[in-house]
XYZ file of C-alpha atoms in Angstrom:
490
model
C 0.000 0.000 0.000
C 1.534 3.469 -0.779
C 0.988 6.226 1.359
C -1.886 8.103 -0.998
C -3.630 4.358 -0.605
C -3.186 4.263 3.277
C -4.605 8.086 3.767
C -7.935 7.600 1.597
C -8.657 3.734 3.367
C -8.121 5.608 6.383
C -10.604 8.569 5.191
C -12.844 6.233 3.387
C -14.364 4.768 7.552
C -14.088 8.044 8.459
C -16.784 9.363 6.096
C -18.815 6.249 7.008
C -18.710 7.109 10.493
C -19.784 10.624 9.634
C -22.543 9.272 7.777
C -24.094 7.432 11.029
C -23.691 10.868 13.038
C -25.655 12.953 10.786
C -28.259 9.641 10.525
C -28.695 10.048 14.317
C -29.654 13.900 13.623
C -32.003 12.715 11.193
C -33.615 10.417 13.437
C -33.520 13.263 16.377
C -35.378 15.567 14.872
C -37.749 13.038 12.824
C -39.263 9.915 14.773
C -36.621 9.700 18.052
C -38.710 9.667 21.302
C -39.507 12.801 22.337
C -38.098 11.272 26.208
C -34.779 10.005 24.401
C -33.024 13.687 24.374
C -30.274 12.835 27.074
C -29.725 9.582 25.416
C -28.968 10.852 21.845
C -26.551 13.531 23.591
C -24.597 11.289 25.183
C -24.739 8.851 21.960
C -23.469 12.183 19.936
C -20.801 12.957 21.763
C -19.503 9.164 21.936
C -19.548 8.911 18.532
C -17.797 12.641 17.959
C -15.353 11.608 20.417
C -14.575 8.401 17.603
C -14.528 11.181 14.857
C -12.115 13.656 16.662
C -9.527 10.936 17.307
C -10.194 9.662 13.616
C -9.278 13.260 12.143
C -6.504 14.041 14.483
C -5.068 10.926 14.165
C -0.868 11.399 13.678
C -0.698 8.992 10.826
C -3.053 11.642 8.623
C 0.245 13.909 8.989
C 2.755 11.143 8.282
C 1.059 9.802 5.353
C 0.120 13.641 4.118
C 3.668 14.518 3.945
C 4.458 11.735 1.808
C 1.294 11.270 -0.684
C 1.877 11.497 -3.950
C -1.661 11.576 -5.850
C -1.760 11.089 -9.111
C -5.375 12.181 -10.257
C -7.163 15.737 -10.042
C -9.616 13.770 -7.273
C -6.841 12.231 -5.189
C -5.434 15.838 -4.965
C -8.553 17.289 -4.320
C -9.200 14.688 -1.586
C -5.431 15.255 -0.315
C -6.424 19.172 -0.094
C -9.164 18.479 1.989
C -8.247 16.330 4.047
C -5.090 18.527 5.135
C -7.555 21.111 5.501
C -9.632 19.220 7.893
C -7.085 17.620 9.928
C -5.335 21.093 10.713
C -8.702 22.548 11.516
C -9.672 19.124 13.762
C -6.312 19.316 15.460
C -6.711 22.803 16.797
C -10.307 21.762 18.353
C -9.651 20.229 21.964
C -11.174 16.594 22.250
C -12.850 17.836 25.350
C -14.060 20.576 23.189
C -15.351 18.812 20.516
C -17.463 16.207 22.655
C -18.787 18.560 25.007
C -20.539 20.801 21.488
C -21.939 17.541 20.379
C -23.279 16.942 23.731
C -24.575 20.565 23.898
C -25.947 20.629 21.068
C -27.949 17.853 20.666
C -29.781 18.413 23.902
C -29.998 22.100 22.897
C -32.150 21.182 19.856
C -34.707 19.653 22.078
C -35.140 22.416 24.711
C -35.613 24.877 21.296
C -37.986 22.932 20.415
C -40.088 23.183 23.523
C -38.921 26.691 24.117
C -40.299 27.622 20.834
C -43.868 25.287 21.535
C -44.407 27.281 24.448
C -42.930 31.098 23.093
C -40.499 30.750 26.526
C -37.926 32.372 25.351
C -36.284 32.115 28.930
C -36.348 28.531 28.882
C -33.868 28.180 25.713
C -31.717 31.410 26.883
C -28.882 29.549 29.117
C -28.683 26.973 27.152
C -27.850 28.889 24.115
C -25.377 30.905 26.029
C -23.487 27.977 26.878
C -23.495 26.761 23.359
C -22.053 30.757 22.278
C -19.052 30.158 24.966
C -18.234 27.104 23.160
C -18.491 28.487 19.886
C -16.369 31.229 20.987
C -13.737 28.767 22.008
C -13.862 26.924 18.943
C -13.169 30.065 17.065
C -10.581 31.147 19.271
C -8.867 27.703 18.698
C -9.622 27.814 14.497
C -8.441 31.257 14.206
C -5.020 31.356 15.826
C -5.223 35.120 16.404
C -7.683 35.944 13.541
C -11.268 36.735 13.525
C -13.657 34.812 15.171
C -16.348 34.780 13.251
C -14.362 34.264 9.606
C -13.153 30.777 11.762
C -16.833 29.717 12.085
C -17.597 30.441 8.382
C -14.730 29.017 6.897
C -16.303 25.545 8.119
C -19.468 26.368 5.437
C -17.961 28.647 2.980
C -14.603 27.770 2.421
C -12.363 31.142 1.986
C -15.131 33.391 2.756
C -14.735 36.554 5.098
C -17.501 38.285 7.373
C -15.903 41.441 5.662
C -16.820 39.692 2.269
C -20.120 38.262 2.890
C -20.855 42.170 4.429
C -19.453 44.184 1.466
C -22.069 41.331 -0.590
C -25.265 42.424 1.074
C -24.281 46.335 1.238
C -24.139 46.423 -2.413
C -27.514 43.985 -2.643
C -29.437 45.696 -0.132
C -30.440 49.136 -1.622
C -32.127 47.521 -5.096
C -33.818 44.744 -2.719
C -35.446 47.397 -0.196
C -36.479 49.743 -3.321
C -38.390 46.729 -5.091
C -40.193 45.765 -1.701
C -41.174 49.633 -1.165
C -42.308 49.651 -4.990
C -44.801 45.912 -4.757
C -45.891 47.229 -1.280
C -46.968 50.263 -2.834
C -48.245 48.965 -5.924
C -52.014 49.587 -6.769
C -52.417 45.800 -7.840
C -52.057 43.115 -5.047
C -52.288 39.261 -5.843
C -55.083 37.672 -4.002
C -54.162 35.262 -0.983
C -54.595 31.634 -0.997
C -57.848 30.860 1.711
C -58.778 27.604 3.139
C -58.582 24.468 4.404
C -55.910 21.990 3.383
C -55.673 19.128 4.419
C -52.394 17.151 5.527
C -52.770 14.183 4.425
C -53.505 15.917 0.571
C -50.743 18.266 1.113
C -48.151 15.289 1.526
C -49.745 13.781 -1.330
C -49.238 16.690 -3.537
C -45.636 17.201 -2.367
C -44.413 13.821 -2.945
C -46.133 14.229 -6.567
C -43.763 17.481 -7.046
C -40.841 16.228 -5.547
C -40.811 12.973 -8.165
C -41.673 15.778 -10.631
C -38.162 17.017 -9.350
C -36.664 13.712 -10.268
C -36.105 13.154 -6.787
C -34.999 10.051 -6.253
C -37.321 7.731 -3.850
C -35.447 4.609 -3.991
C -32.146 6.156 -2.728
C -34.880 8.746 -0.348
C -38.051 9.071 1.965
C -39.580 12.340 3.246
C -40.893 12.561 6.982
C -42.103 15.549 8.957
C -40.193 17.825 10.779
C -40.450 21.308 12.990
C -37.912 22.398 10.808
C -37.264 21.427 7.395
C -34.023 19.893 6.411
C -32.253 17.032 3.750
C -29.725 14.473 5.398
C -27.610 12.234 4.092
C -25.532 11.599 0.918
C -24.695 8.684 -1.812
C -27.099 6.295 -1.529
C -29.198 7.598 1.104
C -30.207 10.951 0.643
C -33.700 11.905 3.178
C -36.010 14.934 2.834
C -38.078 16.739 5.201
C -40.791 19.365 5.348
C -43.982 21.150 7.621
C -47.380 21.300 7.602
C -49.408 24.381 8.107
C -53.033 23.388 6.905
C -54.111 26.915 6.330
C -51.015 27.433 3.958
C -50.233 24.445 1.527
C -47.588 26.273 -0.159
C -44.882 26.102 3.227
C -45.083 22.572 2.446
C -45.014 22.194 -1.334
C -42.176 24.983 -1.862
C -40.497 23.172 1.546
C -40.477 20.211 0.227
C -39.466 21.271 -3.719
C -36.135 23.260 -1.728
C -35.357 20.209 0.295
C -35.443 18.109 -3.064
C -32.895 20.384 -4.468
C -30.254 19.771 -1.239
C -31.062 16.216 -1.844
C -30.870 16.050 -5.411
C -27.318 17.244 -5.143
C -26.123 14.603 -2.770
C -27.634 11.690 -5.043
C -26.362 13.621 -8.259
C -22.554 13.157 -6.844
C -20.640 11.261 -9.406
C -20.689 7.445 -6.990
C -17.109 6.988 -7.427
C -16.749 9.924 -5.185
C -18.418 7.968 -2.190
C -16.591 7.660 0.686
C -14.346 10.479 0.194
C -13.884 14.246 1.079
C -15.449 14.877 -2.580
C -18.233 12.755 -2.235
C -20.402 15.828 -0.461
C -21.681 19.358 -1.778
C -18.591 21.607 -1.435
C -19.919 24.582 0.428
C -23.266 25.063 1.986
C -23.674 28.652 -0.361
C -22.938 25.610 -3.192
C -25.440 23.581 -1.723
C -28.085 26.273 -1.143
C -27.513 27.744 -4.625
C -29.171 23.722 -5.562
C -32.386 23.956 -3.237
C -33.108 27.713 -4.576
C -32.993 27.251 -7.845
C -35.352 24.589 -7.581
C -37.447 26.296 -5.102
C -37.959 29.726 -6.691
C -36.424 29.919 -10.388
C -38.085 26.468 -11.346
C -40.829 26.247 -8.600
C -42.119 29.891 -8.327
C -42.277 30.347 -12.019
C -44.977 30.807 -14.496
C -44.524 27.637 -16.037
C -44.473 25.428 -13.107
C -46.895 27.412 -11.022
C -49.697 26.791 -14.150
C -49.001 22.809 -13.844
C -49.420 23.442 -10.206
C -52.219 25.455 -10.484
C -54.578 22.726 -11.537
C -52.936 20.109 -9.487
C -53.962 21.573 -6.526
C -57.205 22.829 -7.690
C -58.362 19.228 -8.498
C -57.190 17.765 -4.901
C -58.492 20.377 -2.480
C -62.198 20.311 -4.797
C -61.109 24.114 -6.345
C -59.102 27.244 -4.954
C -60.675 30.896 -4.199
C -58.025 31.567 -6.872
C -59.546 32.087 -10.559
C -57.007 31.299 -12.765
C -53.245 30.186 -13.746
C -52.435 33.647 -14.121
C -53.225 34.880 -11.009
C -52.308 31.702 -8.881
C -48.611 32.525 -9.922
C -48.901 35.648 -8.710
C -50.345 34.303 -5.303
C -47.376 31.945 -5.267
C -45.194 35.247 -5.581
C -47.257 37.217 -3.171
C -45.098 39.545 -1.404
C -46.609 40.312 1.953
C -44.894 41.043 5.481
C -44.168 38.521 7.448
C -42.337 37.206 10.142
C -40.815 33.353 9.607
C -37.603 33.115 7.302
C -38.307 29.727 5.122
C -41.565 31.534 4.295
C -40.562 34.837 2.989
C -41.058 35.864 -0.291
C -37.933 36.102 -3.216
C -38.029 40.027 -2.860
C -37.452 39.941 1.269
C -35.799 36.462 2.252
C -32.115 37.867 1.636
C -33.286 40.731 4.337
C -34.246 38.350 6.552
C -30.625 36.879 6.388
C -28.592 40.214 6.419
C -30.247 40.408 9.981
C -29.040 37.238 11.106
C -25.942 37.520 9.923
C -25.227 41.087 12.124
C -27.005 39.527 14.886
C -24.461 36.409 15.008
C -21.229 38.365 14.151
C -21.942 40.764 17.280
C -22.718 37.713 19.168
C -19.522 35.928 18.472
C -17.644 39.248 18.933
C -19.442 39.519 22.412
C -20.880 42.862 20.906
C -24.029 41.385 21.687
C -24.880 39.149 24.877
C -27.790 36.584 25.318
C -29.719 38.421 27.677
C -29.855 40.911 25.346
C -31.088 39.259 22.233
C -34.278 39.034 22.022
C -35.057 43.078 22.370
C -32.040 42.869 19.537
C -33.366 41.031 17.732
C -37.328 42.785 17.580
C -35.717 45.874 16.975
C -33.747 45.390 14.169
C -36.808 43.380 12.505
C -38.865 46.385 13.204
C -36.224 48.629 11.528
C -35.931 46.418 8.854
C -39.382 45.113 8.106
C -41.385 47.356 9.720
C -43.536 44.777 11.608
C -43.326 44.181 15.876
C -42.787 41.334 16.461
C -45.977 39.563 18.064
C -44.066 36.485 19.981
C -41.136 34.911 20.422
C -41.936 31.578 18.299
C -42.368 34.300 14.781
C -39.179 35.959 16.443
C -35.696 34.920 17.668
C -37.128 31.313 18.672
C -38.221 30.288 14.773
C -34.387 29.194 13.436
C -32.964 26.097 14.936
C -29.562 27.035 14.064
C -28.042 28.798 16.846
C -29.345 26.007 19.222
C -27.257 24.168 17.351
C -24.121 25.718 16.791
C -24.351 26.590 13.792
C -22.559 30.149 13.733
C -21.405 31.166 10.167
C -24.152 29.465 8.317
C -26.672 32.073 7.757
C -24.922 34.175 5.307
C -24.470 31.074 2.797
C -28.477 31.232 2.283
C -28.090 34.783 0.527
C -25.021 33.632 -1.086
C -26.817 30.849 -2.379
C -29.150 33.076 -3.646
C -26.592 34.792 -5.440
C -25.124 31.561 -7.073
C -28.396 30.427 -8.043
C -29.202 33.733 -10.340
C -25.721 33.157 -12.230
C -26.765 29.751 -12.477
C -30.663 30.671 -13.921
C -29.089 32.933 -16.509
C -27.202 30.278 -17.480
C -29.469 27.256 -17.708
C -31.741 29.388 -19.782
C -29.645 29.580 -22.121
C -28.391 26.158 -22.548
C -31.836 25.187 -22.386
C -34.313 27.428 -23.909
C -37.046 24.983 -24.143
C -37.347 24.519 -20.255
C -40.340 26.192 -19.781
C -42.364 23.884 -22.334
C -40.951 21.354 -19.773
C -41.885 22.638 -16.364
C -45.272 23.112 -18.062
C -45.283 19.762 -18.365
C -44.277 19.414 -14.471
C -41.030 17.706 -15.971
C -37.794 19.558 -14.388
C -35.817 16.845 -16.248
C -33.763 19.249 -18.577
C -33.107 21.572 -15.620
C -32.157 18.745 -13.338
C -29.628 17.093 -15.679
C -28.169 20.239 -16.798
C -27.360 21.504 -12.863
C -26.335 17.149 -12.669
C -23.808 17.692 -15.262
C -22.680 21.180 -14.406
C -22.670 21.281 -10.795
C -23.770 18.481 -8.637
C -21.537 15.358 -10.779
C -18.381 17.258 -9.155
C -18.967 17.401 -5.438
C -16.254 18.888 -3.335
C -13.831 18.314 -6.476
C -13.725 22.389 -7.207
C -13.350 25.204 -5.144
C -17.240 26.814 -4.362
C -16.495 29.956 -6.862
C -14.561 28.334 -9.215
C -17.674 25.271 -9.690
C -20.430 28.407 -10.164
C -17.775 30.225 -12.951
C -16.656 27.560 -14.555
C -20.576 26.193 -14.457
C -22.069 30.016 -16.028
C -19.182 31.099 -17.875
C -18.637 33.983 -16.294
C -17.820 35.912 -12.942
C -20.287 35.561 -9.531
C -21.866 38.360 -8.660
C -25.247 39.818 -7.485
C -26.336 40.904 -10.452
C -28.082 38.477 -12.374
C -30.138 37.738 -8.980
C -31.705 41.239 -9.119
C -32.252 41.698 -12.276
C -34.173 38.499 -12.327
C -35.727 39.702 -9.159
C -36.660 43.284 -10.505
C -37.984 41.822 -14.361
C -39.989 38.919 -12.384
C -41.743 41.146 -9.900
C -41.417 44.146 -11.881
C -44.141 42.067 -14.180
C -46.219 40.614 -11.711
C -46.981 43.773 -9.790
C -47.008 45.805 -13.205
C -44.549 48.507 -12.016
């Protein structure tokens, strides 16, 4: 065995490991006993401790020094894997167990803080899971900034100082269209009713296959929170159900699709390796938005859609194609995140994403974030917030941990409308196909272009060398200002 042989055999249990951790998140937040929280902690951090030893394990740096790859992937895979074992190393084992321990019982008292709008009940537990954040920064950086440590983990090379020059120069246009379909004469009708669960599950498992999603390698299950886990051959989707609104679950489930989609799309030889997973979570994000909003909330889809719901729920209060696409792309305020409209959602995240940076700097305490966080969303939306559960209690991701990953939704966003202008043009026809409620042509031109690579390119360089051309936020809104700009006749 040479020593390129030794280091991926090594990897290759590690990523199976890995795999059974993020099953046991799966199964925490999906069909685990609700009285089975201390249990799962304790099972997390056993099986983190097994993972910490695995990364930091001295032979990684003996055979690392001595590797000689000889493909683009073993490289690649070399790359990573230096990159994760310095990172690893730095992290304390002590450290490392005691987050996964935190954590995971952290997710459960959010979830009944957030059932019962107690915001005091989730409080100290979140400020014990900042302090170790902190320290896990302190450790990554080495002297550097905190936060940057915490977002390298999702957006490899990133900056805070980055992601915030992004969203200065996005925010202006986005705020002007919102005052402009706020204040337009014409508003789309809302969607009124009753909608039954069991019909809405129906209907999203009808447009996730018309997603090519994948149900032999997949399942879908209900969860407070939305989410897709898992990769290769086992890929899982989740999504809510709000019987007064049947379109949190059909566009939930159509984004979770598009996370999944791009695990299952990874070319299989990359199994088992650092490449054989999306490469950054603005990567990954850029996958569930484009098939959530460019593909989902268009005219072409929404018209399919449109009479596929009518016939299940026995008719709509909406008259026509026409104007159910503009209900779909209704623009109202409104407090949750995963239900904003295209026009606001990227607000929603410029808000986290100063909220978390002064809480990592310690610019910001605990105590103090809840009247933080109501202010700014009355600054920024111009709506009080009316309880805690529509406020700083809806996101699971601070409960657990997950500092840094915020930003990567807008910067998703921001991939995804280089990608759309793209994909149009390689294939003009798509429209004639989502009429059809076939995504096939989209799907298997994002396969080829994107998803087939995994973590084999750098995040930027995959979305350049995907569109031809340089990321920025432009082709975003100028989708976002012709698609609204239309609807609300501006």
């Amino acid at each position: 065995m040479t020593a390129i042989n030794d280091l991926l055999a090594f990897q290759r249990q590690t990523e199976a490991l890995s795999s059974i951790a993020e099953r046991l998140g799966w199964d925490q937040e999906t069909v685990m006993p609700r009285g089975a929280v201390e249990q799962r902690a304790e099972e997390m951090a056993a099986i983190e401790a097994v993972l910490h030893e695995r990364r930091t394990d001295p032979r990684i740096g003996e055979w690392l020094e001595v590797a000689e790859p000889q493909t683009e992937a073993e490289s690649r895979s070399v790359e990573l894997i230096a990159r994760d074992f310095g990172r690893a190393s730095r992290i304390p084992a002590r450290l490392a167990q005691e987050l996964a321990r935190t954590t995971s019982l952290a997710q459960g008292i959010w979830a009944e803080a957030r059932a019962k709008d107690a915001p005091e009940d989730f409080l100290p537990t979140l400020d014990q899971v900042l302090m170790l954040k902190r320290e896990e920064a302190s450790a990554l950086a080495e002297g550097g900034d905190l936060y940057d440590a915490l977002l390298d983990d999702y957006e490899q090379g990133m900056t805070g100082a980055e992601i915030a020059a992004l969203f200065d120069a996005m925010r202006p246009r986005l705020v002007a269209l919102r005052e402009q379909v706020l204040g337009a004469d014409s508003q789309p009708q809302p969607l009124t009713g009753h909608f039954p669960q069991e019909t809405q599950i129906r209907l999203a498992r009808i447009c996730a296959t018309a997603f090519g999603y994948d149900w032999t390698r997949g399942r879908m299950d209900i969860a407070v929170h939305p989410f897709s886990s898992g990769r290769w051959q086992d890929s899982r989707i989740t999504t809510r159900v709000v019987e007064t609104d049947p379109f949190n679950c059909l566009y939930s489930t159509i984004h979770e699709v598009g996370h999944s989609s791009y695990e299952l799309g990874i070319d299989p030889d990359y199994a088992f390796t650092p490449l054989g997973r999306g490469v950054s979570m603005g990567v990954h994000e850029s996958q569930s938005r484009i098939y959530e909003n460019q593909m989902g909330r268009g005219r072409a889809f929404t018209g399919w859609l449109f009479h596929r719901m009518s016939d299940a729920f026995d008719g709509l209060n909406i008259a026509d194609a026409d104007a159910f696409y503009a209900t779909v792309n209704r623009v109202t305020p409104g407090f949750i995140r995963t239900e904003a409209d295209e026009v606001q959602y990227n607000l929603h995240i410029m808000m986290r994403f100063d909220l978390e940076r002064d809480l990592i700097a310690g610019r910001l305490g605990v105590d103090d974030l809840p009247e933080a966080w109501n202010a700014r969303f009355l600054r920024d939306f111009g709506v009080v917030v009316d309880r805690p559960a529509n406020g700083v209690l809806q996101d699971v991701h601070w409960a657990v941990g997950l500092f840094g990953y915020f930003p990567t939704y807008a910067l998703g966003n921001v991939f995804a409308g280089c990608l759309n202008r793209a994909m149009r043009d390689a294939v003009p026809d798509l429209d004639a196909s989502l009429a059809a409620g076939d995504a096939a042509p989209a799907v298997e031109w994002l396969r080829e272009t994107v998803q087939r690579h995994g973590g084999l390119k750098r995040p930027r360089t995959l979305i350049e060398e995907a569109t031809g051309g340089d990321v920025t936020p432009e082709p975003l809104l100028a989708y976002l200002e012709q698609k609204f700009g239309q609807i609300y006749d501006l």
